[in-house]
XYZ file of C-alpha atoms in Angstrom:
726
model
C 115.731 103.696 137.281
C 118.824 105.221 138.837
C 121.103 104.175 136.001
C 118.616 105.243 133.462
C 118.719 108.986 134.930
C 122.947 108.780 135.169
C 122.466 108.266 131.232
C 120.333 111.105 130.141
C 120.640 113.500 133.299
C 119.137 116.080 131.138
C 115.876 114.463 130.539
C 114.016 113.811 133.467
C 112.299 110.471 134.276
C 109.319 112.111 135.936
C 105.738 111.777 135.686
C 103.503 114.631 136.547
C 99.682 115.074 136.956
C 97.239 117.786 138.149
C 93.690 117.586 139.419
C 91.474 120.417 138.097
C 89.062 121.728 141.372
C 86.516 124.111 141.336
C 85.328 125.362 144.966
C 86.732 126.560 148.020
C 90.047 124.595 149.076
C 91.728 124.822 152.701
C 95.324 124.797 151.955
C 96.301 123.927 155.694
C 94.350 120.723 155.453
C 95.735 119.901 152.145
C 99.183 120.586 153.426
C 98.671 118.385 156.848
C 97.353 115.676 155.039
C 99.991 115.646 152.148
C 102.746 115.360 154.757
C 100.626 112.402 156.649
C 100.354 110.451 153.861
C 104.076 111.224 153.162
C 104.960 109.686 156.587
C 102.557 106.466 155.538
C 104.009 105.574 152.164
C 107.651 106.655 152.822
C 107.998 107.246 148.847
C 107.513 111.136 148.847
C 110.326 111.314 151.395
C 112.766 109.185 149.544
C 116.308 110.324 148.843
C 119.010 108.549 146.517
C 122.620 108.716 147.895
C 125.580 107.549 146.600
C 127.968 105.032 148.254
C 131.684 104.420 147.006
C 129.502 105.008 143.420
C 126.419 102.753 143.981
C 123.237 104.204 144.799
C 121.115 103.500 148.023
C 117.635 104.435 148.771
C 117.292 106.495 151.961
C 113.933 107.895 153.714
C 114.227 111.061 155.323
C 111.484 113.040 156.726
C 114.349 115.833 157.307
C 113.125 116.951 153.751
C 110.242 117.867 154.198
C 107.584 118.255 152.209
C 106.120 121.955 151.330
C 102.829 122.392 149.577
C 104.073 124.948 146.845
C 101.865 128.110 145.579
C 101.260 129.760 142.465
C 98.818 132.316 141.731
C 98.184 133.222 137.757
C 95.006 134.868 138.018
C 96.892 137.910 136.966
C 97.746 136.543 133.413
C 95.708 137.326 130.321
C 95.161 133.269 130.232
C 95.693 131.928 133.578
C 94.964 128.208 132.549
C 97.358 128.617 129.511
C 100.263 130.169 131.934
C 99.660 127.617 134.053
C 99.858 124.602 131.858
C 103.183 126.151 130.558
C 104.731 126.147 134.235
C 103.648 122.777 134.564
C 105.721 121.773 131.200
C 108.558 123.699 132.472
C 108.572 122.398 136.135
C 108.500 118.655 134.949
C 110.872 118.882 132.168
C 113.428 120.511 134.527
C 116.446 118.221 135.290
C 116.535 116.800 138.894
C 119.644 116.081 140.997
C 118.342 112.515 142.571
C 121.028 113.302 145.363
C 119.838 116.882 146.449
C 116.363 117.609 145.042
C 112.862 116.353 145.984
C 111.656 113.296 144.318
C 107.846 114.202 145.156
C 106.604 117.805 144.737
C 103.097 119.300 145.159
C 102.002 122.836 143.992
C 98.446 124.109 143.859
C 98.122 127.042 140.918
C 95.081 129.386 141.515
C 94.058 129.848 138.021
C 90.389 131.580 139.120
C 88.977 132.815 142.310
C 87.667 129.331 143.266
C 89.557 127.701 140.456
C 92.420 125.364 141.433
C 94.905 122.841 140.111
C 96.577 120.542 142.437
C 99.718 119.735 140.501
C 102.156 116.618 141.521
C 105.576 115.946 140.213
C 107.091 112.607 140.936
C 110.454 111.062 140.199
C 110.183 107.690 139.008
C 113.063 106.378 141.426
C 110.540 107.327 144.115
C 107.043 106.063 142.614
C 105.497 104.998 139.475
C 101.929 106.201 138.451
C 99.862 103.627 140.083
C 101.843 104.425 143.283
C 101.571 108.363 142.756
C 97.890 107.859 142.120
C 97.352 105.998 145.434
C 99.471 108.234 147.364
C 97.310 111.201 145.865
C 93.809 109.558 146.584
C 95.144 108.713 149.998
C 95.859 112.403 150.332
C 92.379 113.277 149.450
C 90.623 110.952 151.843
C 92.953 112.441 154.501
C 91.622 115.830 153.554
C 88.059 114.797 153.040
C 87.948 113.480 156.755
C 89.638 115.884 158.326
C 87.387 118.783 156.897
C 84.191 116.743 157.189
C 85.246 115.878 160.594
C 85.385 111.790 159.749
C 87.847 109.243 160.092
C 90.269 108.060 156.918
C 90.739 105.141 158.929
C 94.552 103.442 159.260
C 96.873 103.367 156.117
C 97.344 99.866 154.760
C 100.478 100.189 152.580
C 103.525 98.913 153.490
C 106.962 100.408 154.588
C 109.461 100.392 151.241
C 111.742 97.924 153.007
C 108.991 95.481 152.996
C 108.270 96.187 149.141
C 112.417 95.706 148.699
C 112.233 92.265 150.529
C 109.368 91.124 148.402
C 111.404 91.627 144.985
C 114.508 89.931 146.609
C 112.051 87.013 147.212
C 110.450 87.046 143.577
C 113.769 87.122 141.972
C 115.250 83.985 143.779
C 111.886 81.935 143.447
C 110.908 79.303 140.530
C 108.210 81.974 139.421
C 110.951 84.508 138.221
C 112.585 82.022 136.338
C 109.106 80.384 134.710
C 108.473 84.248 133.980
C 112.146 84.675 132.190
C 111.197 81.528 129.884
C 107.931 82.853 128.888
C 109.418 85.980 127.319
C 112.536 84.632 126.124
C 109.841 82.407 124.161
C 107.773 84.846 123.340
C 110.177 87.662 121.939
C 112.427 85.385 119.966
C 112.620 86.731 116.359
C 111.311 90.111 116.897
C 113.596 91.483 118.991
C 114.209 94.555 117.218
C 110.570 95.886 117.740
C 108.505 97.735 115.577
C 107.597 101.382 114.810
C 106.124 103.608 112.762
C 109.413 105.089 111.860
C 112.356 103.617 110.658
C 114.830 105.687 112.839
C 115.637 105.999 116.429
C 116.301 108.983 118.354
C 116.873 109.751 122.245
C 114.034 110.762 124.148
C 112.999 114.193 124.960
C 111.553 115.671 127.893
C 108.764 117.138 126.260
C 106.607 115.201 124.034
C 104.428 116.323 120.831
C 100.647 115.636 121.590
C 98.046 114.896 119.053
C 94.401 114.353 120.593
C 90.637 113.757 119.696
C 87.937 112.245 121.317
C 86.216 108.765 120.070
C 82.356 109.198 118.656
C 80.124 108.302 121.343
C 78.748 105.427 118.887
C 82.287 103.953 119.460
C 82.833 104.406 122.981
C 79.544 102.849 123.189
C 80.772 99.869 121.062
C 83.653 99.512 123.102
C 82.228 99.568 126.432
C 80.096 96.308 125.467
C 82.875 94.580 124.334
C 82.496 92.006 127.231
C 79.307 91.283 125.470
C 79.794 91.454 121.385
C 83.465 90.545 121.666
C 83.853 88.016 124.780
C 86.897 90.546 125.385
C 87.891 93.128 127.654
C 87.926 96.688 125.836
C 91.611 97.024 126.635
C 91.904 94.203 124.243
C 89.839 95.524 121.720
C 91.833 99.068 121.464
C 95.223 96.960 121.621
C 93.899 94.782 118.827
C 92.673 98.002 116.827
C 96.235 99.544 117.376
C 97.734 96.029 116.498
C 95.804 96.178 113.066
C 97.055 99.873 112.443
C 100.639 98.834 113.379
C 100.663 96.143 110.994
C 99.086 97.981 107.962
C 101.520 101.178 108.556
C 104.570 98.993 108.685
C 103.556 96.228 106.138
C 104.301 93.297 108.964
C 102.326 90.845 109.924
C 103.861 90.071 113.055
C 104.231 93.731 115.341
C 105.345 94.584 119.009
C 103.281 96.638 121.074
C 104.263 97.594 124.750
C 101.856 97.511 127.354
C 102.516 99.277 130.769
C 101.224 97.073 133.662
C 101.511 97.841 137.465
C 103.536 94.645 138.426
C 101.150 94.606 141.780
C 100.299 91.163 141.875
C 99.115 90.964 145.468
C 96.795 92.806 147.606
C 99.940 94.088 149.650
C 101.759 95.444 146.349
C 98.216 97.174 145.498
C 97.848 99.280 148.685
C 101.566 100.342 148.823
C 103.537 103.074 147.057
C 107.402 102.417 145.415
C 108.471 102.196 141.819
C 106.839 98.789 140.728
C 105.551 99.537 137.205
C 106.522 97.430 134.504
C 106.277 97.109 130.403
C 105.730 94.400 128.876
C 106.222 93.440 125.272
C 103.190 92.091 123.403
C 104.234 90.234 120.094
C 100.921 90.271 118.033
C 100.269 88.332 114.629
C 98.139 90.032 112.371
C 97.240 88.381 109.053
C 94.899 90.278 106.509
C 92.727 87.488 106.085
C 91.832 87.278 109.757
C 88.594 88.119 110.846
C 87.972 90.876 113.649
C 86.667 88.262 116.182
C 89.970 86.273 115.300
C 92.307 89.352 115.962
C 90.525 90.498 119.027
C 90.814 86.895 120.583
C 94.378 86.321 119.971
C 94.997 89.667 121.738
C 93.127 89.028 124.490
C 94.984 85.401 125.085
C 98.497 87.149 124.772
C 97.496 89.988 127.335
C 96.064 87.276 129.483
C 99.577 85.680 129.414
C 101.288 88.841 129.649
C 99.478 89.842 132.876
C 100.364 86.213 134.500
C 104.031 87.212 133.626
C 103.982 90.767 134.245
C 106.414 91.099 137.244
C 109.617 89.970 134.776
C 110.872 93.732 134.116
C 111.812 94.736 130.452
C 115.523 94.887 131.670
C 115.289 91.621 132.615
C 113.863 90.658 129.113
C 116.108 92.738 127.165
C 119.430 91.163 129.223
C 117.941 87.566 128.657
C 117.580 88.138 125.189
C 121.000 89.144 125.017
C 120.089 92.795 123.468
C 121.083 96.041 125.205
C 120.887 98.232 122.396
C 118.010 101.438 121.412
C 116.061 99.123 119.367
C 115.446 96.276 121.451
C 111.890 95.832 121.827
C 111.671 99.385 120.903
C 107.684 99.717 120.013
C 104.923 102.040 120.501
C 103.333 101.952 123.880
C 99.385 101.630 124.370
C 98.067 102.405 127.507
C 94.286 101.919 127.877
C 92.726 103.795 131.119
C 89.061 103.427 130.295
C 87.756 104.085 134.136
C 87.025 107.064 136.333
C 89.946 109.399 137.242
C 87.882 111.563 139.466
C 89.617 112.896 142.997
C 87.293 113.905 145.726
C 88.450 116.550 148.451
C 85.458 117.530 150.775
C 82.809 119.054 148.735
C 84.979 119.488 146.030
C 85.174 116.716 143.291
C 88.301 117.207 140.655
C 89.432 115.390 137.579
C 93.132 113.608 137.311
C 94.784 114.802 133.989
C 98.124 113.601 132.889
C 100.521 116.174 132.135
C 103.365 113.399 131.133
C 104.338 109.688 131.988
C 107.894 110.244 131.478
C 110.095 110.599 128.541
C 108.552 109.163 124.936
C 111.156 106.694 123.627
C 108.932 106.124 120.435
C 105.202 107.043 120.417
C 102.456 107.029 123.592
C 98.977 105.977 122.887
C 97.003 106.958 125.939
C 93.013 105.885 125.625
C 91.363 107.709 128.964
C 88.149 109.322 130.272
C 87.956 112.928 130.547
C 85.692 115.636 131.361
C 81.894 115.949 132.822
C 79.882 114.353 131.214
C 83.097 112.159 130.617
C 84.440 111.454 126.807
C 86.485 109.108 125.806
C 89.895 110.387 124.745
C 92.878 109.085 122.445
C 96.173 110.582 122.647
C 99.157 110.452 120.446
C 102.586 111.435 122.699
C 105.610 111.476 120.151
C 109.255 111.697 120.446
C 109.485 115.257 118.958
C 113.057 113.576 117.645
C 111.033 111.141 115.549
C 107.433 112.808 114.801
C 106.880 116.314 113.500
C 103.504 117.720 114.608
C 101.772 117.259 111.212
C 103.230 113.971 110.972
C 101.827 113.153 114.399
C 98.163 114.357 113.876
C 97.943 112.716 110.264
C 98.866 109.485 112.136
C 96.528 110.054 114.840
C 93.402 111.146 112.826
C 94.176 107.876 110.876
C 94.185 105.768 114.011
C 91.020 107.260 115.385
C 89.212 106.670 112.028
C 90.405 103.242 111.721
C 89.661 102.391 115.364
C 86.189 103.448 114.993
C 85.592 101.458 112.231
C 87.415 98.476 113.824
C 84.783 98.525 116.934
C 81.818 99.159 115.021
C 82.711 96.050 112.526
C 81.098 92.911 112.837
C 83.181 89.883 114.696
C 83.092 88.154 111.459
C 84.379 91.287 109.132
C 87.552 90.585 107.638
C 90.404 93.074 108.503
C 91.067 94.138 104.930
C 87.527 95.586 104.989
C 88.110 98.010 107.503
C 89.181 101.249 106.424
C 89.658 100.280 103.015
C 92.188 103.197 102.202
C 94.225 102.096 105.359
C 94.606 98.655 103.806
C 95.226 100.030 100.462
C 98.261 101.557 102.372
C 98.690 98.641 104.090
C 99.166 96.705 100.795
C 102.003 99.158 99.658
C 103.392 98.743 102.678
C 103.837 95.109 103.117
C 105.198 95.104 99.245
C 108.132 97.509 100.324
C 108.606 95.555 103.334
C 108.790 92.266 101.096
C 111.079 93.888 98.739
C 113.365 95.295 101.231
C 113.278 91.774 102.759
C 114.234 90.234 99.450
C 117.363 92.624 98.656
C 118.717 92.150 102.297
C 118.626 88.580 101.703
C 120.377 89.001 98.266
C 123.153 91.327 98.849
C 123.855 89.885 102.154
C 127.652 89.443 102.606
C 128.154 91.681 99.698
C 131.804 92.940 99.467
C 132.399 96.448 100.703
C 133.957 97.570 97.444
C 135.350 95.859 94.520
C 139.049 96.774 94.339
C 140.374 96.917 90.234
C 144.052 97.577 89.841
C 144.500 101.416 89.809
C 147.065 103.933 89.025
C 146.406 105.789 92.311
C 145.191 104.654 95.409
C 141.643 105.640 96.335
C 141.546 109.202 97.573
C 139.160 109.773 100.685
C 137.061 111.341 98.718
C 136.191 110.494 95.450
C 135.800 113.769 93.180
C 133.405 113.659 90.178
C 135.875 113.892 87.758
C 135.359 111.745 84.881
C 136.500 110.783 81.298
C 135.581 108.024 78.677
C 137.749 105.820 76.347
C 135.392 104.583 73.212
C 135.787 101.621 71.756
C 133.833 99.463 69.108
C 132.593 96.114 68.599
C 132.414 94.489 65.005
C 129.276 93.335 63.588
C 130.635 90.223 63.153
C 131.161 89.883 67.004
C 127.739 91.270 67.447
C 126.182 88.687 65.075
C 127.817 85.936 67.241
C 126.532 87.713 70.752
C 122.826 87.565 69.083
C 123.695 83.898 68.022
C 124.670 82.673 71.199
C 122.082 84.375 73.333
C 119.038 83.643 70.845
C 120.218 79.487 71.391
C 119.874 80.171 75.555
C 116.760 82.471 75.756
C 118.841 85.385 76.565
C 119.682 88.539 75.518
C 122.694 90.562 74.348
C 122.489 92.671 77.578
C 122.711 89.478 79.674
C 125.769 88.453 77.467
C 127.331 91.952 78.287
C 126.457 91.890 81.580
C 128.441 88.071 82.151
C 131.280 89.212 80.501
C 131.480 92.296 82.286
C 131.362 90.077 85.327
C 133.879 87.633 84.295
C 136.484 90.741 83.748
C 135.825 92.418 86.743
C 136.506 88.549 88.461
C 139.669 88.706 87.141
C 140.451 92.151 87.507
C 139.405 92.402 91.130
C 140.580 88.656 91.855
C 136.659 88.236 93.455
C 134.345 85.746 92.851
C 131.200 87.791 94.021
C 130.795 90.718 91.647
C 127.810 93.415 91.705
C 127.167 95.739 89.220
C 124.866 98.540 88.741
C 122.292 99.356 86.166
C 120.154 101.924 85.614
C 116.377 101.357 85.081
C 113.153 103.192 84.907
C 110.176 101.068 86.469
C 106.964 101.427 85.235
C 104.675 100.171 88.369
C 101.171 100.198 88.969
C 100.339 102.691 92.273
C 97.705 101.832 94.756
C 95.092 103.866 92.652
C 95.978 101.852 89.666
C 97.741 104.783 87.341
C 101.287 103.590 86.551
C 104.025 106.143 86.984
C 107.402 105.808 85.975
C 110.644 106.334 88.130
C 114.205 106.038 87.652
C 116.218 103.666 90.094
C 119.261 101.710 90.036
C 119.616 98.106 90.336
C 121.926 95.636 91.654
C 123.203 92.673 89.944
C 124.908 90.407 92.010
C 126.955 87.424 90.153
C 129.029 84.798 91.474
C 131.621 83.838 88.981
C 133.279 80.587 89.850
C 136.483 80.064 87.212
C 135.701 76.733 86.665
C 132.004 77.182 85.289
C 131.747 77.400 81.669
C 130.543 80.856 80.330
C 127.204 79.324 78.851
C 126.562 78.462 82.409
C 127.512 82.084 83.967
C 125.363 83.516 81.080
C 122.518 81.011 82.245
C 123.121 82.223 86.181
C 123.213 85.774 85.079
C 120.105 85.674 83.024
C 118.031 83.985 86.165
C 119.954 86.936 88.473
C 118.709 89.660 86.119
C 114.852 88.205 86.394
C 114.742 87.862 90.026
C 116.664 91.414 90.248
C 114.286 93.326 87.935
C 111.123 91.586 89.273
C 112.254 93.488 92.366
C 113.421 96.736 90.449
C 110.906 98.884 92.731
C 112.914 99.129 95.577
C 114.228 102.265 95.776
C 118.005 102.108 95.696
C 118.398 104.724 98.432
C 116.307 103.130 100.575
C 118.525 99.859 100.191
C 121.730 101.301 100.481
C 120.300 102.878 104.105
C 119.659 99.218 105.033
C 122.345 97.745 103.836
C 124.970 99.979 104.085
C 124.278 102.363 107.021
C 127.719 103.473 107.351
C 128.663 105.314 104.582
C 132.295 106.220 102.751
C 133.459 109.014 100.705
C 135.878 106.965 98.976
C 133.561 104.897 96.921
C 129.734 104.637 95.971
C 127.886 102.434 97.928
C 126.895 98.839 97.004
C 128.334 99.095 93.556
C 131.301 100.831 92.131
C 130.368 99.826 88.421
C 127.478 100.445 86.176
C 126.560 98.753 82.880
C 123.895 100.771 80.694
C 122.252 100.086 77.539
C 122.056 102.880 74.847
C 119.708 102.060 72.144
C 117.040 104.342 70.331
C 114.692 101.428 70.775
C 115.330 100.393 74.630
C 115.215 96.684 75.684
C 112.812 96.147 78.198
C 110.985 93.578 80.266
C 107.321 92.982 81.202
C 106.277 91.464 84.303
C 102.920 91.222 85.978
C 102.056 94.508 87.023
C 105.553 96.094 86.274
C 107.452 97.043 82.923
C 111.478 97.678 83.534
C 113.178 99.506 80.693
C 116.809 100.209 80.447
C 117.914 103.615 81.401
C 120.742 106.247 80.849
C 123.433 106.530 83.380
C 123.946 110.177 82.875
C 122.432 110.572 86.664
C 124.894 108.244 88.382
C 127.900 107.606 86.077
C 130.040 110.073 87.931
C 129.634 108.679 90.998
C 131.078 105.190 90.351
C 134.817 104.299 89.652
C 133.566 102.575 86.341
C 130.793 102.465 83.828
C 130.239 100.455 80.770
C 127.966 102.106 77.843
C 126.759 99.600 75.219
C 124.855 100.990 72.253
C 123.691 98.496 69.390
C 124.100 99.888 65.567
C 122.329 99.512 62.310
C 122.881 100.402 58.943
C 119.980 102.472 56.925
C 118.661 98.906 55.808
C 118.253 97.814 59.010
C 120.908 95.602 59.216
C 123.459 94.813 62.398
C 126.166 97.391 61.807
C 128.133 96.517 65.346
C 128.380 98.163 68.820
C 129.625 101.220 69.985
C 131.286 101.018 73.565
C 132.753 103.387 76.059
C 134.223 103.068 79.345
C 133.602 106.252 81.364
C 136.033 106.277 84.546
C 137.041 108.330 87.447
C 140.241 110.055 86.840
C 141.309 109.741 90.444
C 141.663 106.204 90.089
C 142.645 105.408 86.545
C 144.691 106.583 83.071
C 143.441 106.217 79.565
C 146.115 103.634 79.127
C 144.788 101.336 81.889
C 141.008 101.671 80.494
C 142.050 100.762 77.014
C 143.520 97.900 78.374
C 140.371 97.070 80.268
C 138.408 97.593 77.105
C 140.857 94.923 75.083
C 140.545 92.492 77.721
C 136.518 92.990 77.538
C 136.282 92.430 73.620
C 138.588 89.329 74.380
C 136.517 87.674 76.770
C 133.094 88.128 74.297
C 135.143 87.026 71.309
C 136.439 83.643 73.143
C 132.813 83.185 74.838
C 130.919 83.740 71.833
C 133.456 81.338 69.884
C 133.142 78.401 72.676
C 130.602 78.796 75.250
C 131.955 75.720 76.928
C 135.038 77.282 77.775
C 135.674 77.727 81.630
C 135.767 81.491 82.360
C 139.003 81.076 84.220
C 140.466 79.708 81.046
C 139.587 82.719 78.822
C 142.966 84.671 77.967
C 142.736 88.276 78.781
C 146.370 89.216 78.284
C 147.915 89.523 75.032
C 151.432 87.644 74.356
C 153.567 90.644 75.089
C 151.687 90.874 78.515
C 152.517 87.215 79.152
C 156.009 87.615 78.349
C 156.002 90.973 80.833
C 154.601 88.730 83.741
C 156.282 85.409 83.355
C 159.520 86.714 84.590
C 157.958 87.760 87.877
C 155.378 85.009 88.080
C 156.968 82.040 86.567
C 155.528 80.035 83.952
C 152.014 79.766 83.897
C 150.278 76.448 84.355
C 146.127 75.608 83.630
C 143.995 74.320 86.650
C 140.177 74.233 86.809
C 138.802 77.345 87.916
C 140.900 80.380 87.664
C 144.622 80.553 86.029
C 146.943 80.016 88.606
C 150.671 80.601 88.551
C 153.435 77.975 89.698
C 155.704 79.048 92.511
C 157.801 81.567 91.070
C 161.792 81.019 91.224
C 162.851 83.527 94.097
C 164.335 86.472 92.669
C 165.462 89.346 94.522
C 163.482 92.870 93.686
C 166.172 94.335 92.112
C 166.355 92.621 88.812
C 162.091 92.418 88.748
C 162.017 95.936 88.672
C 164.874 96.596 86.077
C 162.871 93.868 83.907
C 159.779 95.302 84.374
C 161.042 98.893 83.596
C 162.826 97.832 80.634
C 159.137 96.749 79.101
C 157.221 100.302 79.631
């Protein structure tokens, strides 16, 4: 905890709570009771000192334990002013070496109305230990004002707690716990969250809060009879169901705070022992409520048996120390009375903060008189806005009430239908993203083509076009080739462009983007069009025939278009988290089809239509546009083609040569589809003559054309010969 505080010195890792009291309060007796309890437990007198850069704990009673007092009765709204004071207090940074780590203050908000406030740094005490200390203070106070005896303290000194921890960490039980957690978290180390981002925690979290209905509370209290499981297991199962729906994943991670006090000695003592266990839960849409609750109940029992192994140890054993390691919402179920008695005054404990919230903290607790069961969402303000948090909170409360009311045999998908429709969409989105992440794994960062200038640090939007023509004869041969192979002209053009880019860029891994309009059914059944860019990734093996490449390109297109609903922007965020201003992400070359009657692909529940690249052509290095022509009688009249190119990189002459070579590839492929793509001649005789003196006589081999070892030459005659031909 000391190390964690050093990493975020401006965000105090404190817990804060207050007990609402209505009645007469004896300040002197309360102060004396607090000092007695502090002496017994030692934790309130704890200091952290550094020796040679290492932290050590020191019990120092000389720091005292004053009882603070602030009177808010002069404020317009004393209770609100006191609450704001407490928020500011627990959010104030703490110096672990010089500041008190345990502070208590009485805030007066009425003539006989008080808030007994405590702020405790997690280095000194956890929430369980803090509550134990506060209850001891209350018992000592009650005994003093009633003339009774509170009895001896049963807590152990901090040195005993330290020795117990050392004994545990050198035991076989510790090794058994470590193995248990290593097996449980394998494959889900990244965790789960309602949001995709990760952000540092803040001292104050956002809050959304509401009570459960009385019927839901009654059903929850009867969980042991109705479900054969604890109410905590039912709540956690309900949240796991909600998290699965919202994230679109069947395996979710829910963090659960545990006391880690597995012996009576630890239960009676102070100290910082609390732990967080990562509960891995499987939620299948076909599950019944009973199946999920029982699964969670078993997981919870297993986790509690191994609760002393710290989350830091679990992360370390998994080799994961990043900010997303086992990152998940935390669910804290506290369905027990939180009343505290000070003599004749009965107060209710209210939590202000359990510490900084990394993601989302879900508290379920009893409050008020008569008590109601309240659900809080406390969200990291760097991840959740107020409206977003309230919306998510409302959806969960609705779903949980439906979950606890459902018969045990009810299928999860039948509970809160709106959430499950949304879950279907989330599952589909997750499946799409997983598909594309696999398809694009290891994709080259950039396709480097022979350019006339070095790539600038920032690629501008300046573009020009070089237009060229594909004759009717070649067009007819393309149609014949694709008809014989159950393909399309688009696929043939795609394959030929892949060959060109492979040869020019000296790579066998080519990614080409194509703009499309996707017509997909929404959750409510309506069809909405959306513009998108689909990535066509092709492996170009120089030894394969063009016919084989055409077949593989066709299969790749079918797979890509079948997953065309995946947003290109979201895909870029996932696959290319680090962006460059020098080139477009994922694809630097586009292929578009411009026809009056656009070709389209009909798939189950999905129609993909080729679209214009007007909105994206200005972002890439090169864009090939193809448009088929027909004469007045409808006969084939050739194809209009154009390369739109980035003038930061290319001159017109270079692009004209690209166009000429592209047409040569089409011509060779349609003349003999069995030709190896590495043997397609893309240079004219003059270009070969210009290259031969530099690279030596060319020889063919299966695959890409390779040059023989060149005759050694100095650079001067090479430059002179090259210049004489320009």
